[in-house]
PDB file of C-alpha atoms and ligand atoms in Angstrom:
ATOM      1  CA  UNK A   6     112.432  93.171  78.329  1.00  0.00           C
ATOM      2  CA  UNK A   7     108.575  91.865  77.774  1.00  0.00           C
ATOM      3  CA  UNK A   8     106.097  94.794  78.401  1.00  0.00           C
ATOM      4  CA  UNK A   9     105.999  94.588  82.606  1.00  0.00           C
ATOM      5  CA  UNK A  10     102.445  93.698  84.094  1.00  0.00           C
ATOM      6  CA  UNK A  11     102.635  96.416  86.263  1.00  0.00           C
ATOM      7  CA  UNK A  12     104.436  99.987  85.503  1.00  0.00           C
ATOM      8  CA  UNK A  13     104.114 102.275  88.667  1.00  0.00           C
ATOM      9  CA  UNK A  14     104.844 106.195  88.140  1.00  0.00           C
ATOM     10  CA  UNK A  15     104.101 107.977  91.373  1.00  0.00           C
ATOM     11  CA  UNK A  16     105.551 111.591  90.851  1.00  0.00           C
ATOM     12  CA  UNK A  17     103.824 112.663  93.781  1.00  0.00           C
ATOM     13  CA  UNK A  18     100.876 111.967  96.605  1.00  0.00           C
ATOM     14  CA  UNK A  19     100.081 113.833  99.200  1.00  0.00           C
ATOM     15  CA  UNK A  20      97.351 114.449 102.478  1.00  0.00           C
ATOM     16  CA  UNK A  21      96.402 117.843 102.472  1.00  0.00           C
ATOM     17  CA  UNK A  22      99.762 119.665 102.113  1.00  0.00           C
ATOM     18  CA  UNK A  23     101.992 116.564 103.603  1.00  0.00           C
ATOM     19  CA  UNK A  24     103.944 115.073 100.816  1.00  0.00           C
ATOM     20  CA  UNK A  25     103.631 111.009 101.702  1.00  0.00           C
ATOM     21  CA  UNK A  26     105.169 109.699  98.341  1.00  0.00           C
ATOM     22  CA  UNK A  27     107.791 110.750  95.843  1.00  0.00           C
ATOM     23  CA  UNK A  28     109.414 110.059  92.422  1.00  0.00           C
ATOM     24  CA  UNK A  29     108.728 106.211  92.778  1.00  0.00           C
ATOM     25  CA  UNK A  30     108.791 103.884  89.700  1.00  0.00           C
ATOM     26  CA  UNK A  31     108.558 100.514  89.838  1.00  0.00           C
ATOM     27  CA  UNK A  32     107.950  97.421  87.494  1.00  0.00           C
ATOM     28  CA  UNK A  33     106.856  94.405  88.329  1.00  0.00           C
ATOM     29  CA  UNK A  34     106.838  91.279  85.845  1.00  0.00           C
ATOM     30  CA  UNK A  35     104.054  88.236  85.919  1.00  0.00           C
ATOM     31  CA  UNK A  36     104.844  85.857  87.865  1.00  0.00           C
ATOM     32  CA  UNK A  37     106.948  88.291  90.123  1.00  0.00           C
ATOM     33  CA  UNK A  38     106.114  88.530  94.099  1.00  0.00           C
ATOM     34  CA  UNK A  39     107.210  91.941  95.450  1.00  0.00           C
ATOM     35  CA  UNK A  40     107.299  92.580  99.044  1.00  0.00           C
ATOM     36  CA  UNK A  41     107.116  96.627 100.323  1.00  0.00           C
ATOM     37  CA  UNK A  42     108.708  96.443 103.273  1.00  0.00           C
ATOM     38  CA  UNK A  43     109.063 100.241 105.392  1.00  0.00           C
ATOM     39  CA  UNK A  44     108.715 101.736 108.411  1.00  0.00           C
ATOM     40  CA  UNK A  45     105.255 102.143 109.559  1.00  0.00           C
ATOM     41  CA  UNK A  46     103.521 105.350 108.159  1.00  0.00           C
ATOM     42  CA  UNK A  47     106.386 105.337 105.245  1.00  0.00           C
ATOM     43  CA  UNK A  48     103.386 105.161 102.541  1.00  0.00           C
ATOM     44  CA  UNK A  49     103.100 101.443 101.816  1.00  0.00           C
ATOM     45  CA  UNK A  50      99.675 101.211 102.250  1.00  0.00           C
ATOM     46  CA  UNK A  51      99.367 104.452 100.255  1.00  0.00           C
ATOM     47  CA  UNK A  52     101.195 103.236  96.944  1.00  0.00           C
ATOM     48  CA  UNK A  53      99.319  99.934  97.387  1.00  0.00           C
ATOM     49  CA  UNK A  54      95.770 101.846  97.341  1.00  0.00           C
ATOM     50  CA  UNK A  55      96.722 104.062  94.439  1.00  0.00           C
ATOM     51  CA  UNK A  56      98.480 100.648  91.944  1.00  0.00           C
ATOM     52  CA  UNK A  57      94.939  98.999  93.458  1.00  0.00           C
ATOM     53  CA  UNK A  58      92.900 102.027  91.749  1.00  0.00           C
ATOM     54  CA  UNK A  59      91.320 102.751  94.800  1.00  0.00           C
ATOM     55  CA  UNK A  60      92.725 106.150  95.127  1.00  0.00           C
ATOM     56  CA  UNK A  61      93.017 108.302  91.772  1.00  0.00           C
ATOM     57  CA  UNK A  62      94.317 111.431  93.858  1.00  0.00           C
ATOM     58  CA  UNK A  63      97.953 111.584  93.154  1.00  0.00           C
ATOM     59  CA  UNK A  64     100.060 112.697  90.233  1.00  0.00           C
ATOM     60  CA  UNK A  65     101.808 109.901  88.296  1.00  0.00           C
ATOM     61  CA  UNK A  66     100.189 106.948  86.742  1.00  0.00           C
ATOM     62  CA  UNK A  67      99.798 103.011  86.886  1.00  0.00           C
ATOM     63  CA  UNK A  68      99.398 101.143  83.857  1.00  0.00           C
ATOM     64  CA  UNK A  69      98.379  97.369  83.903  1.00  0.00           C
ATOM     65  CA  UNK A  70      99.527  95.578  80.517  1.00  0.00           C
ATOM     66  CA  UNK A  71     100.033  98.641  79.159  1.00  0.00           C
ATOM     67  CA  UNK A  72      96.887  99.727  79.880  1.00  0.00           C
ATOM     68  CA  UNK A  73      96.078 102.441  82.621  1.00  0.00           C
ATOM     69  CA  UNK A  74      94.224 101.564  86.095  1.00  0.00           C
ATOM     70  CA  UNK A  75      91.588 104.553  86.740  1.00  0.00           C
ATOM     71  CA  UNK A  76      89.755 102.601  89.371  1.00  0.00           C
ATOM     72  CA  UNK A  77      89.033  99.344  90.671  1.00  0.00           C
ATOM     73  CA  UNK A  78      89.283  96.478  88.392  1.00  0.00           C
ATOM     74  CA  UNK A  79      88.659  92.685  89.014  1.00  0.00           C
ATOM     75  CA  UNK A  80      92.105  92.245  87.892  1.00  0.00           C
ATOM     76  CA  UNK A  81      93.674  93.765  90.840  1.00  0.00           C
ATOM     77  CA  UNK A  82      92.868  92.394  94.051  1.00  0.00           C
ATOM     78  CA  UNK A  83      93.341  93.914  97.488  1.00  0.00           C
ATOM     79  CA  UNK A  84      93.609  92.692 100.773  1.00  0.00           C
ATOM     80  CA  UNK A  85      92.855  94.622 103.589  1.00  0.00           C
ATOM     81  CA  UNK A  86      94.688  95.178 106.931  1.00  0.00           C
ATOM     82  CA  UNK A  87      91.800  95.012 108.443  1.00  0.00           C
ATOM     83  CA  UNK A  88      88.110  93.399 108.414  1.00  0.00           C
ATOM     84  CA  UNK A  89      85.987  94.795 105.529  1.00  0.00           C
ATOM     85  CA  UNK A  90      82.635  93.211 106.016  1.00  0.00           C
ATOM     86  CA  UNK A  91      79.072  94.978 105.612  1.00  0.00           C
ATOM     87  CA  UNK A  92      77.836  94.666 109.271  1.00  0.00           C
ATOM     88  CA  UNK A  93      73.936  94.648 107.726  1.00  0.00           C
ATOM     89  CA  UNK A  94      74.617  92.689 105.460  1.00  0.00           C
ATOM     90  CA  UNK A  95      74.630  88.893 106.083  1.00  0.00           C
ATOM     91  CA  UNK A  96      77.606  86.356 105.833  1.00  0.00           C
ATOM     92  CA  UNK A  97      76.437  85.145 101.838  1.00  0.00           C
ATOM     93  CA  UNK A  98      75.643  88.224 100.963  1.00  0.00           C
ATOM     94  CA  UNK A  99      79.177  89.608 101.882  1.00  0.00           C
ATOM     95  CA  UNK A 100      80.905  86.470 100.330  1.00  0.00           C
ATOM     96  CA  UNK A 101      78.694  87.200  96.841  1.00  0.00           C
ATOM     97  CA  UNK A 102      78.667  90.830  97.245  1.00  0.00           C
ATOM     98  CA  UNK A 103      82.376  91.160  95.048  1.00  0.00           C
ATOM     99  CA  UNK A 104      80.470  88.874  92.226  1.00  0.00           C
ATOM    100  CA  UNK A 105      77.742  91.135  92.188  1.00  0.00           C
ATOM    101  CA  UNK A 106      73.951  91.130  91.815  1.00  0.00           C
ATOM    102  CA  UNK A 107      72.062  88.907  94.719  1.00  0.00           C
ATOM    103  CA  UNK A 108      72.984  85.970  96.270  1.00  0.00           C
ATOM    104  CA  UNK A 109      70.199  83.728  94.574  1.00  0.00           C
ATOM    105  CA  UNK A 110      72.291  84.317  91.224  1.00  0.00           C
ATOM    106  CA  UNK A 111      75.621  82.714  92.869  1.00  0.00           C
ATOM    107  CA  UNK A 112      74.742  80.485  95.575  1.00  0.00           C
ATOM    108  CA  UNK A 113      75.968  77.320  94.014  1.00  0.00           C
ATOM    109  CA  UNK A 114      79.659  79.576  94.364  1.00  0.00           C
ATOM    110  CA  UNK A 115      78.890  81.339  97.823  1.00  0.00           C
ATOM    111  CA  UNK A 116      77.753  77.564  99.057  1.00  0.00           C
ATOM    112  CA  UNK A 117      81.088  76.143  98.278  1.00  0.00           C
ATOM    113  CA  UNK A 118      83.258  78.866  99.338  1.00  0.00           C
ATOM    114  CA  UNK A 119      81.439  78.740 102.748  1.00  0.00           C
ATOM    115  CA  UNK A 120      82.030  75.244 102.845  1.00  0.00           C
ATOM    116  CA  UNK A 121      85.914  75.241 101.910  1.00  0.00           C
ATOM    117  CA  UNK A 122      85.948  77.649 105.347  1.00  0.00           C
ATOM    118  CA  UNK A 123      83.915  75.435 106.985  1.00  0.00           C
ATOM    119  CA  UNK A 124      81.106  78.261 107.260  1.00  0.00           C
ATOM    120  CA  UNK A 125      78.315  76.116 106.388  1.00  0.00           C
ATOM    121  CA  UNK A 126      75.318  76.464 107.725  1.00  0.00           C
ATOM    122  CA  UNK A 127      76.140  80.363 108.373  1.00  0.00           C
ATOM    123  CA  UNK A 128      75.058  80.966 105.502  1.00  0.00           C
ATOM    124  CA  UNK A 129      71.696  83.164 106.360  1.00  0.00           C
ATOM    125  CA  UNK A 130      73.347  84.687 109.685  1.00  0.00           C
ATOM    126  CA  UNK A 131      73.905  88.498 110.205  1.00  0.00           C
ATOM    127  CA  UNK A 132      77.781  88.625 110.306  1.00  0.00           C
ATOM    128  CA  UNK A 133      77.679  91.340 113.608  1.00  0.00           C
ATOM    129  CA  UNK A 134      78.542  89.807 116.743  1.00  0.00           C
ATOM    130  CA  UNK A 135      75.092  89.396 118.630  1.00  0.00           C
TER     131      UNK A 135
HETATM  132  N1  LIG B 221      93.562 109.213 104.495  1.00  0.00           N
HETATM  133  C1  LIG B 221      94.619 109.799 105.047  1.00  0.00           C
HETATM  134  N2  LIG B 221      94.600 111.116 105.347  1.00  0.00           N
HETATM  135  C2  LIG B 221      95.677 111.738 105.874  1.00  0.00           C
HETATM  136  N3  LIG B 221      96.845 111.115 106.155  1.00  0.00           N
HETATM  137  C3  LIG B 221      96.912 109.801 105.878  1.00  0.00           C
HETATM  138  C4  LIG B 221      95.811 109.079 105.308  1.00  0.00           C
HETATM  139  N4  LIG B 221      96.191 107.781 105.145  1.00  0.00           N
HETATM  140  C5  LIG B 221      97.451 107.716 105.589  1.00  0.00           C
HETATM  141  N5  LIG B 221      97.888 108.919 106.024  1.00  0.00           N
HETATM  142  C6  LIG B 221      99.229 109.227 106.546  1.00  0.00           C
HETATM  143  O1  LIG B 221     100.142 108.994 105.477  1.00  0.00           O
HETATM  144  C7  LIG B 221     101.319 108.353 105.936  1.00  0.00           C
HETATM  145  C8  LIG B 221     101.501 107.035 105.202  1.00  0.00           C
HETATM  146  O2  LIG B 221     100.465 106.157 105.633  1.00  0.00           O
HETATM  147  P1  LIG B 221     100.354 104.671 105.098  1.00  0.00           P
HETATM  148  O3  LIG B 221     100.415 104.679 103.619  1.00  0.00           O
HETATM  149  O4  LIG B 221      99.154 104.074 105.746  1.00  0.00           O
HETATM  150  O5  LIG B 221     101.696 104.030 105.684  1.00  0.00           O
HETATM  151  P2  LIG B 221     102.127 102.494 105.892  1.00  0.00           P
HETATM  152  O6  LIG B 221     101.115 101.621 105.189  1.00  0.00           O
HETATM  153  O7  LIG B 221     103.495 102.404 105.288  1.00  0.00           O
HETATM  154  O8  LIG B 221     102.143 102.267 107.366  1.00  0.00           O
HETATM  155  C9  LIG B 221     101.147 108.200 107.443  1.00  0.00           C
HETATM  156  O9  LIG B 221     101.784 109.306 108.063  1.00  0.00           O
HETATM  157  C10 LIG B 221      99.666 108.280 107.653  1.00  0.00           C
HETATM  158  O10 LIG B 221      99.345 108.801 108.910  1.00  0.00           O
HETATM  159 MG1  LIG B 222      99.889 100.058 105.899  1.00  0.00          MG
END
């Protein structure tokens, strides 16, 4: 079998002294769509935020091509369940704030992904609720 693009060891995580994951190992190939499906509270969201780097407090390891994740990397995206926006910051400067540096640097981008949502023109507007 090729080298897998993902190779998940989770020996353990826990909260505190709750154990929330155990002994999981799991490969998944390119091109491959993997669905976790579990009760809620099971520890979906859990593996997902250690393979995504975002949590490095767990015993086991992820490697990505072979190569191990110890944090957030552009080559892992993540989703959240919920919004994630910066409430003082305004709606370009949350699209650009991933591509880093200000706005001025990417607007050509943050202009057409604005547009593609039909956001236009909301560009310049805090994104709180008034
Ligand atoms: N930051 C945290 N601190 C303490 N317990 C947590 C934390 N995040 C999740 N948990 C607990 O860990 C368990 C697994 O949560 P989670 O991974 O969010 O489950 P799922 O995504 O499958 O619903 C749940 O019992 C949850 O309450
Ligand atoms: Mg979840």
């Amino acid at each position: 079998m090729n080298e897998p693009l993902l190779d998940i060891h989770v020996q353990g995580k826990r909260y505190g002294n709750r154990p929330i994951l155990a002994d999981i190992h799991l490969q998944v190939a390119q091109g491959e769509t993997l669905a976790l499906v579990g009760a809620s509270g099971c520890g979906k969201s859990s593996l997902l935020r250690i393979v995504s780097g975002l949590d490095r407090d767990y015993r086991g390891q992820v490697l990505l091509s072979g190569q191990p994740v110890h944090g957030p990397t552009p080559e892992i995206r993540f989703v959240f369940q919920e919004p994630r926006l910066f409430p003082w910051l305004t709606v370009a400067q949350n699209v650009a704030f991933d591509a880093g540096g200000p706005v001025a640097r990417h607007r050509a981008r943050v202009d057409a992904l604005l547009d593609e949502v039909g956001l236009h023109g909301w560009a310049g507007s805090a994104n709180r609720a008034p």
